[in-house]
Structures are given as C-alpha cells and as structure tokens.
Coordinates of C-alpha atoms and ligand atoms in Angstrom, one line a residue:
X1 CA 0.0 0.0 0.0
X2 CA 1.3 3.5 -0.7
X3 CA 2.3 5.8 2.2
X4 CA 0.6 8.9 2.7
X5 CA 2.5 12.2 3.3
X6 CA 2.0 12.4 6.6
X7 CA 3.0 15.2 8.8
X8 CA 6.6 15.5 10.3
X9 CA 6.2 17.0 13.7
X10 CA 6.7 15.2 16.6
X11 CA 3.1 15.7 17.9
X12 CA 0.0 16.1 15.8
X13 CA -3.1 17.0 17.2
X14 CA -6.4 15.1 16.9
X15 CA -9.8 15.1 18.0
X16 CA -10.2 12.0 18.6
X17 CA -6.9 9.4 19.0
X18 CA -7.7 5.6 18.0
X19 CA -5.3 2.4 18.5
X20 CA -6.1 0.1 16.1
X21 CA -6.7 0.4 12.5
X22 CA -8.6 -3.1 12.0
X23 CA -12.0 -3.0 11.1
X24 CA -13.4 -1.1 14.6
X25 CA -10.8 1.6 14.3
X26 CA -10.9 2.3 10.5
X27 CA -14.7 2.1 10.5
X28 CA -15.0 4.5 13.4
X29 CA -12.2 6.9 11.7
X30 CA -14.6 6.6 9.0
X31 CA -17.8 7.7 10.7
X32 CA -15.7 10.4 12.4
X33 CA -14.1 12.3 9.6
X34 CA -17.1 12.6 7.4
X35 CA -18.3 14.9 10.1
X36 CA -15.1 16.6 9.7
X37 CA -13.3 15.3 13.2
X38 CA -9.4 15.1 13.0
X39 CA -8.6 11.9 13.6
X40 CA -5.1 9.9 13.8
X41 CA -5.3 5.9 14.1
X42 CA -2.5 3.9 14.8
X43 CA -1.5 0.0 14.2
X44 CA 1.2 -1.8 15.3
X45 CA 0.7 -4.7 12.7
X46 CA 1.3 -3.6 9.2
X47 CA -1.9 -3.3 6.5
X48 CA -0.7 -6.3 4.9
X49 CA -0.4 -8.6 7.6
X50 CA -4.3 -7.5 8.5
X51 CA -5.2 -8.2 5.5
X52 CA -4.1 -11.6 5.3
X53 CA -5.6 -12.1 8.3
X54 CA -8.9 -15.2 8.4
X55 CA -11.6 -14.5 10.0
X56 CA -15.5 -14.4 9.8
X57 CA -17.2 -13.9 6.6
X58 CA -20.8 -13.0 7.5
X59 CA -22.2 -9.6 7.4
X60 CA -25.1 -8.4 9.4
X61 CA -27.5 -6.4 7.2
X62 CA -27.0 -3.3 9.4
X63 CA -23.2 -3.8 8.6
X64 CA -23.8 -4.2 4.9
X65 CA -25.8 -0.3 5.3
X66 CA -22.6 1.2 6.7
X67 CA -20.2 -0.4 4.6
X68 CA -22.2 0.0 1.3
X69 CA -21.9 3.7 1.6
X70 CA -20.2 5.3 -1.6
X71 CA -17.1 7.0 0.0
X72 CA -16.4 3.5 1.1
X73 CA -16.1 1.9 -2.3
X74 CA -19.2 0.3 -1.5
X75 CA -17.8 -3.0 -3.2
X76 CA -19.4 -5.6 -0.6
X77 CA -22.4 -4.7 -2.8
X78 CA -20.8 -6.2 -6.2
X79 CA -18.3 -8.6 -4.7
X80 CA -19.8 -9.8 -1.6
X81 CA -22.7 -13.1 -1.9
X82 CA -26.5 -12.5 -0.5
X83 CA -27.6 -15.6 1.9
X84 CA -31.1 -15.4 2.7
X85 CA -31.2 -18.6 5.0
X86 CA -29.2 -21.4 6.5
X87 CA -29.2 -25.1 6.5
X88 CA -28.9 -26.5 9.7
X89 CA -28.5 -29.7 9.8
X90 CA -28.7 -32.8 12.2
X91 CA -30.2 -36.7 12.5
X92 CA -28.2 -36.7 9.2
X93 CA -30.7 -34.4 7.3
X94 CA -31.0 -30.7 6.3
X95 CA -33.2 -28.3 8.0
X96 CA -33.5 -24.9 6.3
X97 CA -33.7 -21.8 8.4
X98 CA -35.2 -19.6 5.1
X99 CA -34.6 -15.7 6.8
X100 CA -36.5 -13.9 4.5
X101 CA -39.7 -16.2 5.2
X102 CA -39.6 -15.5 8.8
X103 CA -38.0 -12.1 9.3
X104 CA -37.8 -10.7 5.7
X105 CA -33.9 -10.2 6.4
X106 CA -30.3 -11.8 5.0
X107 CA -26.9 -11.6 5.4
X108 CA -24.1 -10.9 3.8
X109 CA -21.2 -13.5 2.7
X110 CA -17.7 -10.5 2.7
X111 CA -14.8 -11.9 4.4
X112 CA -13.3 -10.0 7.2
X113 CA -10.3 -9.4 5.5
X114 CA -12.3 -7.8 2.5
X115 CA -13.6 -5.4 4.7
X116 CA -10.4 -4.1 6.1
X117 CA -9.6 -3.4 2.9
X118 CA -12.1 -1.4 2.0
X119 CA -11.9 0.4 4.8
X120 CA -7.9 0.9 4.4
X121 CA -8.1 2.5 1.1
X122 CA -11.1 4.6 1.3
X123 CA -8.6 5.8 4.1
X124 CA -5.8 6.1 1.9
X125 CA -8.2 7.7 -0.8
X126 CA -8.9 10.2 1.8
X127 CA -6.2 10.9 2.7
X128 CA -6.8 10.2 6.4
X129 CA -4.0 10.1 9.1
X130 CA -3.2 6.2 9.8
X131 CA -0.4 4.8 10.3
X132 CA 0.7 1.4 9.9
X133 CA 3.4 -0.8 11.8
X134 CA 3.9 2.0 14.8
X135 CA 5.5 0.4 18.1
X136 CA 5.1 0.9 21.8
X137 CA 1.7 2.4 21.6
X138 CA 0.6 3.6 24.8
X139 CA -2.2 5.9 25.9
X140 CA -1.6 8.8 29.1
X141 CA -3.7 11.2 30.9
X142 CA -6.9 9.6 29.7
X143 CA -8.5 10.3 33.2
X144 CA -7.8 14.3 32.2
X145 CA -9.1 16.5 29.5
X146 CA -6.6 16.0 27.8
X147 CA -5.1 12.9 26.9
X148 CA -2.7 11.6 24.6
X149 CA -1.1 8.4 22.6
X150 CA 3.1 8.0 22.5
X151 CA 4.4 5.6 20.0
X152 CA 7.1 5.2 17.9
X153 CA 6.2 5.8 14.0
X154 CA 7.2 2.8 11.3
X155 CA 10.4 5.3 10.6
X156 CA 11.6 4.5 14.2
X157 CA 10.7 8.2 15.5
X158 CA 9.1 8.9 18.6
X159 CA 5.7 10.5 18.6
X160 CA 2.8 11.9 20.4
X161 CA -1.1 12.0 19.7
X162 CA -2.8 15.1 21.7
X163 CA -6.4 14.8 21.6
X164 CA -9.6 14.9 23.3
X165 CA -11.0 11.1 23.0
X166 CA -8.8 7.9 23.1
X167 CA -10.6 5.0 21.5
X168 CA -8.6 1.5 21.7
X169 CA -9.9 -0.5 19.1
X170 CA -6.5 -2.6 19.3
X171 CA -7.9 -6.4 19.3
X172 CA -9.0 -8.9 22.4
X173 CA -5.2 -8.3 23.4
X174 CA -5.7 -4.9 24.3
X175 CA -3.5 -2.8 26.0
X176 CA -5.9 0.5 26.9
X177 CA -8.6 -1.8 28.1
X178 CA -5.9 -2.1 31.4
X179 CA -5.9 1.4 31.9
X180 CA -9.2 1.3 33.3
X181 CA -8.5 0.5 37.0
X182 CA -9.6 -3.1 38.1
X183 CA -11.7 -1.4 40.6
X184 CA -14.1 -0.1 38.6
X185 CA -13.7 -2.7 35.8
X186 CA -15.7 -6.1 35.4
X187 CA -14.2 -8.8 33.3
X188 CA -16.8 -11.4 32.4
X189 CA -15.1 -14.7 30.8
X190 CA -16.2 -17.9 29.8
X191 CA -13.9 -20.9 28.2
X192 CA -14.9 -23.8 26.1
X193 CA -13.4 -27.4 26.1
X194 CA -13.6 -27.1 22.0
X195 CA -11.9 -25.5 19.1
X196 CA -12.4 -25.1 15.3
X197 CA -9.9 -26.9 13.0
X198 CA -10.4 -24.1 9.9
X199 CA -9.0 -24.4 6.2
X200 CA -9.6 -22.8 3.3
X201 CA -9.8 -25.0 0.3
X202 CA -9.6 -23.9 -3.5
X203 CA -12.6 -25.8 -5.0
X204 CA -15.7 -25.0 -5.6
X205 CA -18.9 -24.0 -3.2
X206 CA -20.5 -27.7 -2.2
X207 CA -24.1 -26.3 -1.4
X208 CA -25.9 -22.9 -2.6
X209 CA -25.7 -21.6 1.4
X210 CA -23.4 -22.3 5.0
X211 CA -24.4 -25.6 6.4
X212 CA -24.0 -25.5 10.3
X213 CA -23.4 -29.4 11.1
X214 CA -24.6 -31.5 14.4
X215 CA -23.1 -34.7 14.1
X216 CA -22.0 -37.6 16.6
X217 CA -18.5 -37.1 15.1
X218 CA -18.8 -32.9 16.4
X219 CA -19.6 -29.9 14.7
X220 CA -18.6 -28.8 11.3
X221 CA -19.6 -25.6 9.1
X222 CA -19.3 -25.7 5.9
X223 CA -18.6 -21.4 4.5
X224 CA -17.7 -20.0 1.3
X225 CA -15.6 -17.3 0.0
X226 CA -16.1 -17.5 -3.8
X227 CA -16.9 -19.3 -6.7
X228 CA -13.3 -21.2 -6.1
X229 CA -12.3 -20.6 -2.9
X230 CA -14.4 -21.9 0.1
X231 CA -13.7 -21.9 3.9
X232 CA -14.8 -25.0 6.3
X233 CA -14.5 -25.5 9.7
X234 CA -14.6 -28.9 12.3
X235 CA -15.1 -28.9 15.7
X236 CA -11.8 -29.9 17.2
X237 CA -9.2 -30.4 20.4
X238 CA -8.1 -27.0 21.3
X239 CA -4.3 -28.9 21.5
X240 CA -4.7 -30.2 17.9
X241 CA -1.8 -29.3 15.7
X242 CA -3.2 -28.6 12.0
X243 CA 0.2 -30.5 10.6
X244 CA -0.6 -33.7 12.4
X245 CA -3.6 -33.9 9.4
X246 CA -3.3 -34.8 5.9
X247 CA -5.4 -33.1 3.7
X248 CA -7.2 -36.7 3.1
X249 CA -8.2 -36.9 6.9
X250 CA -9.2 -33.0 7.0
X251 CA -11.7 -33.6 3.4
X252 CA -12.8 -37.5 5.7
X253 CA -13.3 -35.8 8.5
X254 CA -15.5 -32.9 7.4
X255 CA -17.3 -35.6 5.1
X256 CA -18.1 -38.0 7.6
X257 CA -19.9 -34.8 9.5
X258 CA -22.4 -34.1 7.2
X259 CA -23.2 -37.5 5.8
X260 CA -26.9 -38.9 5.3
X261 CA -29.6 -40.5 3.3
X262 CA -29.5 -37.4 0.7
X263 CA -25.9 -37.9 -0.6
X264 CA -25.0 -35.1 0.4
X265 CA -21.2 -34.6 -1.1
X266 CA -18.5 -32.2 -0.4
X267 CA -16.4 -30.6 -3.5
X268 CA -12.9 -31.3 -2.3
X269 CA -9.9 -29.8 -3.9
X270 CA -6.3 -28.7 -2.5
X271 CA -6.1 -27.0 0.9
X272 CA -4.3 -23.8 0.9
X273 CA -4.4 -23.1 4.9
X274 CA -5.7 -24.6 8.1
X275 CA -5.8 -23.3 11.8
X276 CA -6.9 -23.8 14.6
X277 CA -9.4 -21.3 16.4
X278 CA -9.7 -20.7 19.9
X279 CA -12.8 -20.5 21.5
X280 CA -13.8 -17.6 24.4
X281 CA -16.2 -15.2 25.4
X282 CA -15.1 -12.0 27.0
X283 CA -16.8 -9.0 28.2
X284 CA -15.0 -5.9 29.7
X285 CA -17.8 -3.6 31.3
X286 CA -17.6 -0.7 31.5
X287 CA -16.3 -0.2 27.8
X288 CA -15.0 3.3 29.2
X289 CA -13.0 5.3 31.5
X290 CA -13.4 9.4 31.3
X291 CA -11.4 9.8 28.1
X292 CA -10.6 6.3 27.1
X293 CA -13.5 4.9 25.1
X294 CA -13.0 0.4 23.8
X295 CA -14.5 -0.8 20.7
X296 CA -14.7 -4.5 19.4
X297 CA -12.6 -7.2 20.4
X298 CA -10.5 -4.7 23.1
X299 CA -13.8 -4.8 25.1
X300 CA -15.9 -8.2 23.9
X301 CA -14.8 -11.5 22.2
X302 CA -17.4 -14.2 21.2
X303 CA -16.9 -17.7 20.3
X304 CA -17.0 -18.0 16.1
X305 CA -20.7 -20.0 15.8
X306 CA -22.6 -17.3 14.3
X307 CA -20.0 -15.1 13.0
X308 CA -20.8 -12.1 15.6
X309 CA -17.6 -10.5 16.4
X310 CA -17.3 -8.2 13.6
X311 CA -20.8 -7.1 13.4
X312 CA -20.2 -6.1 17.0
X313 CA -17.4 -4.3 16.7
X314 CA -19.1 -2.1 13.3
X315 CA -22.4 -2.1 16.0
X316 CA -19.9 -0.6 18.3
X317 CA -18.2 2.1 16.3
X318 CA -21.7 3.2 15.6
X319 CA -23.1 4.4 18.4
X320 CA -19.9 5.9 19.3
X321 CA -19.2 8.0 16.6
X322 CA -22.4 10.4 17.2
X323 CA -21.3 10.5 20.9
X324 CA -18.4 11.7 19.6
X325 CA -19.2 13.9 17.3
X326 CA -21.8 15.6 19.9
X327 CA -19.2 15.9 22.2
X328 CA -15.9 17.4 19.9
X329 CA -18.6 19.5 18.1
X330 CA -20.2 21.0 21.0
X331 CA -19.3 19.8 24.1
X332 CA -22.1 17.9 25.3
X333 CA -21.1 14.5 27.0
X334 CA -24.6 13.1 27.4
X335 CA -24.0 10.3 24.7
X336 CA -20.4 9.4 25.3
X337 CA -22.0 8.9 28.9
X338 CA -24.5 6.3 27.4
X339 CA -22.1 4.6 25.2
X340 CA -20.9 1.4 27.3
X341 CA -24.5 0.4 28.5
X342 CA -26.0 0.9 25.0
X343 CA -23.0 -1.1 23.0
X344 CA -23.4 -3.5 26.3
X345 CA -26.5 -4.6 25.7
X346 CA -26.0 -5.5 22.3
X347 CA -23.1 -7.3 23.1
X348 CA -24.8 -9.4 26.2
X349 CA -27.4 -10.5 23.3
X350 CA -24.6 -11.5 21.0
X351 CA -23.1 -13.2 24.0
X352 CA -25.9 -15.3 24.4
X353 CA -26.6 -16.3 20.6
X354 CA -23.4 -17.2 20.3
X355 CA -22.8 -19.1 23.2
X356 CA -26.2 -20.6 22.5
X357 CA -25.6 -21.8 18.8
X358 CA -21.9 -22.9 20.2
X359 CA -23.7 -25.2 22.9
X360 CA -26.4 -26.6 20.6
X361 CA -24.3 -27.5 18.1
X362 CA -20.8 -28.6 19.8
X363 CA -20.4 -32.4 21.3
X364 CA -18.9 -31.3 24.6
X365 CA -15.9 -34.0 25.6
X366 CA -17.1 -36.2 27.8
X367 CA -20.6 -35.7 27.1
X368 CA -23.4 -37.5 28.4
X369 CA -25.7 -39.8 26.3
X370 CA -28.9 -37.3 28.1
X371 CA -26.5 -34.4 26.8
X372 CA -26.5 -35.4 23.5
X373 CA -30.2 -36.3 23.3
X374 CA -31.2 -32.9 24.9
X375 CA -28.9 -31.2 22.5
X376 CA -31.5 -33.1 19.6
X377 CA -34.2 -32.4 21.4
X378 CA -33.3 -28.2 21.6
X379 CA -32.7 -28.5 17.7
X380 CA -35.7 -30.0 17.0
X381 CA -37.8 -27.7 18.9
X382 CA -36.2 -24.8 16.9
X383 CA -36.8 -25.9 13.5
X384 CA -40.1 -27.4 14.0
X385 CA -41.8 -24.7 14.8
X386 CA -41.7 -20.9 13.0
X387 CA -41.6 -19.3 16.4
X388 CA -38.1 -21.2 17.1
X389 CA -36.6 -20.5 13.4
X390 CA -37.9 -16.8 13.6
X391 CA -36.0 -16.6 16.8
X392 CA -32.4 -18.2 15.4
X393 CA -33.1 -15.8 12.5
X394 CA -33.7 -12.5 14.1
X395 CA -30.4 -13.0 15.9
X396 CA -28.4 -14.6 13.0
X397 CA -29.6 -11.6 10.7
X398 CA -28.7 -9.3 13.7
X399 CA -31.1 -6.7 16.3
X400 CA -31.5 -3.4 14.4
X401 CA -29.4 -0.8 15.9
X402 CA -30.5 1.7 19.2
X403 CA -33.3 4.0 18.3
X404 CA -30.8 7.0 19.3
X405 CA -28.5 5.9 16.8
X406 CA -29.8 7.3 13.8
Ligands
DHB501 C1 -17.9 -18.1 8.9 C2 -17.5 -18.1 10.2 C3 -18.5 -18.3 11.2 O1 -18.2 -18.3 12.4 C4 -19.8 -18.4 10.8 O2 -20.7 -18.6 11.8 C5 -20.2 -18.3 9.5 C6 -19.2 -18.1 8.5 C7 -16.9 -17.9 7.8 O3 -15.7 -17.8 8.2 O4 -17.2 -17.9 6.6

C-alpha cells in the first residue's frame, strides 16, 4: 500500500486518538471524519499482515448499510454473496432456516479481510492520518481533558497524539482496556473445552448456502468465499496441531460430519491453509473510562458460531461515533455517557446467541448420552416450529441498531 504524506512533527493534534486500525478503528475513523473530526489511528501490525488475516465472513444487514456507503467503495455490494437462509443440519438431514420467510432479512457473505480493505483504502483515498506498523503504543492522561497516545512511527521516530478522545480499538489483546482501574472494571469470561480446525480450500462452493453441522462425530460448518475458494471449519481439540492432518483426513473428516440418506457430497480440492481457532467469550464492562472509550474485540470477544464479532465491533463504532461527534462538536457529553451500557446490551445478546448456537451444536468432551439427546431435542424444537426459526433468524440476521443511533 502507498504511504501517505504524513505530517513530520513530533506531535499532531487530533480530535479523537484511536489504536487500532482493523475493522473497529478504521470504521470509526470513517464515521468520524465525514463529520469533519481530525482523527489519527494507529497500528502496530502492518496493512498487509491485517489483510491476510482469516476471520469471519458474514455480514449483518445493518453492517452491509454502513459499509455500502459510496465513500467506502461500496464494493461488498458487487463482490460480496446474498444468503437469505441457512441449512442447519442434524439426524443426518438438512433443516433450512429460510430468513426472509420468517424475518424478511439476510446476510451478507464478505470476508473479514475484504472489509479491512475497503476500509484501508477509502482511508488512503482520503487521505486520512493512519499509520501502519507504529511500536510501543501507549495511551496517558486519559482520566484528564486532555489525553494523549506515544508511539514510535514505522520510521523509528518517537511520537505523540494530543487529543480529546482515546478509542482503543487494538484487538482482544488490548493494552488500553488495562488502563481502566480493576476497581471499577468487570471482566466477564467464559472458556470452552472445543476449538475449530479451519482451512480454506480452492474448490468449488458444495451447497448454494453455510451448512452448520450436528453430528456424533462434532460440529462442522461448511462457509464459502467465492466461486473457487471456500472456507470449512470442524469442531476440534483445542491442542490439535493442523500439521498432524493430511489433507485426506481433513476432506474425511469434514465428510463424515455431514453424511446422510440425501448424498450429500463435499467438493474437495487442495487446501491452501488450516488453523486452529480458539474459543472464548469475553466481556470488559464498563467499555469506558473518562477519556478512554474500547471498541470491538478490546472490550468483547465471542466464540465464532454465528460469525458475531465483527458485526459487533461495526455495532460498536456506531453508536460511538455520534457521541463523539456531539461531544468534539459542542461539548455535550450526554451520549459518550450512554455509550458502554448501550454497546453493552448488544453485546450481552450477541453473547448469548453465540454461546447458544456454540452449545447446541458442539459435542462437549465427555458428554453424556442425556447431553447429546437434549442437544437433539433443543434443535428439533427450533426448527419445528416458526416461532423457534424466527427466533435463530432474528439474531443470525442481527437486532436493528438503538433508536438514538440514527
Ligand atoms: C464463517 C464463520 C463463522 O463463524 C460463521 O458462523 C459463519 C461463517 C466464515 O468464516 O465464513
């Protein structure tokens, strides 16, 4: 990516400060300079290396809206793949969850990585003030009025941020969420004995939409990213190692999971990557402390079922942007004051569907036989009735945003 000319002095002034320029921070830099805030976001990874990271594909319609806009190259509209249901499937049959039937909704199928890029160069096309590959970012004074960011720019100089807001948008390692004292800070966690063994394979897509998988054998999801590139998951041992697997095992394996009476037959073709995904949930409340304000993964992670972390983070960035902007542009705080209980609620519903869809569709190690069966039972009285698939869609399709967020 081309540098921007970027200004030489050892401290730059901003309205608003962000660490992180992933998807939260870049969005939120976004949202912020089209209402003409000075902005500076910082990253300590380099665009590249973001980009090449794998993670969820699935859009939310009410991120599709903010990402569609124009100034943003509004390419998830041409490139990205409308999915207007589901297929769950279990007892070794398909069960279609059809989201337009029951909440006239869809979702999006735009990789992650697709939509940091976007969001990088509209930046660069705006000539907006991020920088990549910075070191030792730390945030000061953000219990004053007037807080700041120090780091040390990709040149190896050191530099200063003075502004009025800090946001740290810097990942589910984050370093700013410490700065708000443990005694005012509640950190919710919760582990699972289970992680995803992900690849992406280039053949191409086996079904028309994502098949989410209950089998004896575990869980498996079968994703897409394009006519020949597709992205599948199995439930897994968090210790597995992705070399101990041939490619053979890995296509058996994910076969096995989906197997019935219909035939149903996965395209197979050579795997370009495997991982393996850790599972947690995370919740940091309050998601601010006087000047310091967290978005996304600083503040919440979810296990992957249901693809919610993104969509949270962009959920995020959206009601704190108008807080913002009401606060740099005339100094009223009332929204900024709001912002952790609205995002919060929000994220305590993504919590839950998330931890939900994990449960139902995992086989816990060690599980009970009445485990298992219950599990069955839960998915049957889902998707035999319209009340239960209306529910699993209105949370897969996402809530629509606060009624203050306009
Ligand atoms: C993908 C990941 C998810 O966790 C999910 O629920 C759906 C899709 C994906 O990577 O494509």
């Amino acid at each position: 990516m081309p540098q921007i000319p970027r200004d030489e002095r050892k401290t730059v002034d901003a309205d608003v400060g962000i660490i992180g320029a992933g998807p939260a921070g870049l969005m939120l830099a976004h949202l912020l300079r089209r209402s003409g805030l000075r902005v500076v976001a910082i990253d300590h990874r380099g665009a590249e290396e973001i980009h090449r990271t794998h993670r969820a594909g699935i859009l939310e319609h009410e991120s599709v809206r903010m990402l569609a806009e124009p100034d943003l190259g509004s390419r998830v509209l041409t490139d990205g793949h409308l999915h207007d249901g589901i297929d769950l499937r279990f007892g070794r049959r398909s069960h279609r969850i059809d989201f337009q039937e029951l909440v006239g909704e869809s979702v999006w199928l735009y990789p992650q990585n697709e939509v940091f890029w976007d969001l990088a160069r509209a930046a660069e096309h705006h000539r907006m003030d991020v920088r990549y590959g910075v070191a030792d970012a730390s945030a000061f004074d953000v219990a004053t009025d007037h807080p700041g960011i120090r780091f040390t720019d990709s040149d190896g100089s050191a530099r200063e941020i003075r502004c009025r807001y800090v946001v740290g948008a810097d990942g589910s390692k984050s370093a700013t969420r410490g700065l708000i004292p443990r005694e005012i800070r509640r950190d919710y966690f919760a582990e699972y004995p289970f992680a995803w063994f992900g690849i992406l394979a280039e053949t191409p897509p086996s079904a028309p939409e994502l098949i989410y998988a209950q089998s004896p054998r575990g869980f498996a999801l079968i994703s897409q990213r394009s006519d020949t590139v597709q992205r599948l998951y199995f439930q897994c041992d968090p210790a597995t190692d992705p070399a101990d697997w041939s490619q053979d095992q890995i296509w058996e394996e994910l076969q096995a999971r989906i197997d019935g009476p219909d035939g149903m037959t996965l395209r197979r073709g050579p795997i370009i990557e495997s991982t393996v995904l850790k599972f947690r949930s995370f919740v940091c409340d309050p998601m601010r402390y006087h000047r310091l304000y967290l978005a996304g993964d600083a503040a919440h992670t979810v296990p992957p079922t249901g693809a919610k972390g993104l969509n949270l983070a962009l959920a995020d960035v959206r009601v704190l942007a108008p807080a913002l902007i009401r606060a740099v542009r005339d100094g009223d705080e009332t929204l900024l004051g709001e912002y952790s209980e609205t995002a919060l609620s929000r994220v305590w519903k993504a919590q839950n569907f998330s931890y939900w869809m994990t449960t139902m569709l995992h086989t816990a190690p060690g599980e009970t036989e009445f485990a298992t069966a219950r599990r069955l039972g839960e998915l049957r009285a889902v998707t035999e009735s319209p009340h239960g698939r209306a529910y699993l869609a209105e949370q897969y399709t996402g809530w629509p945003f606060h009624p203050t967020v306009s």
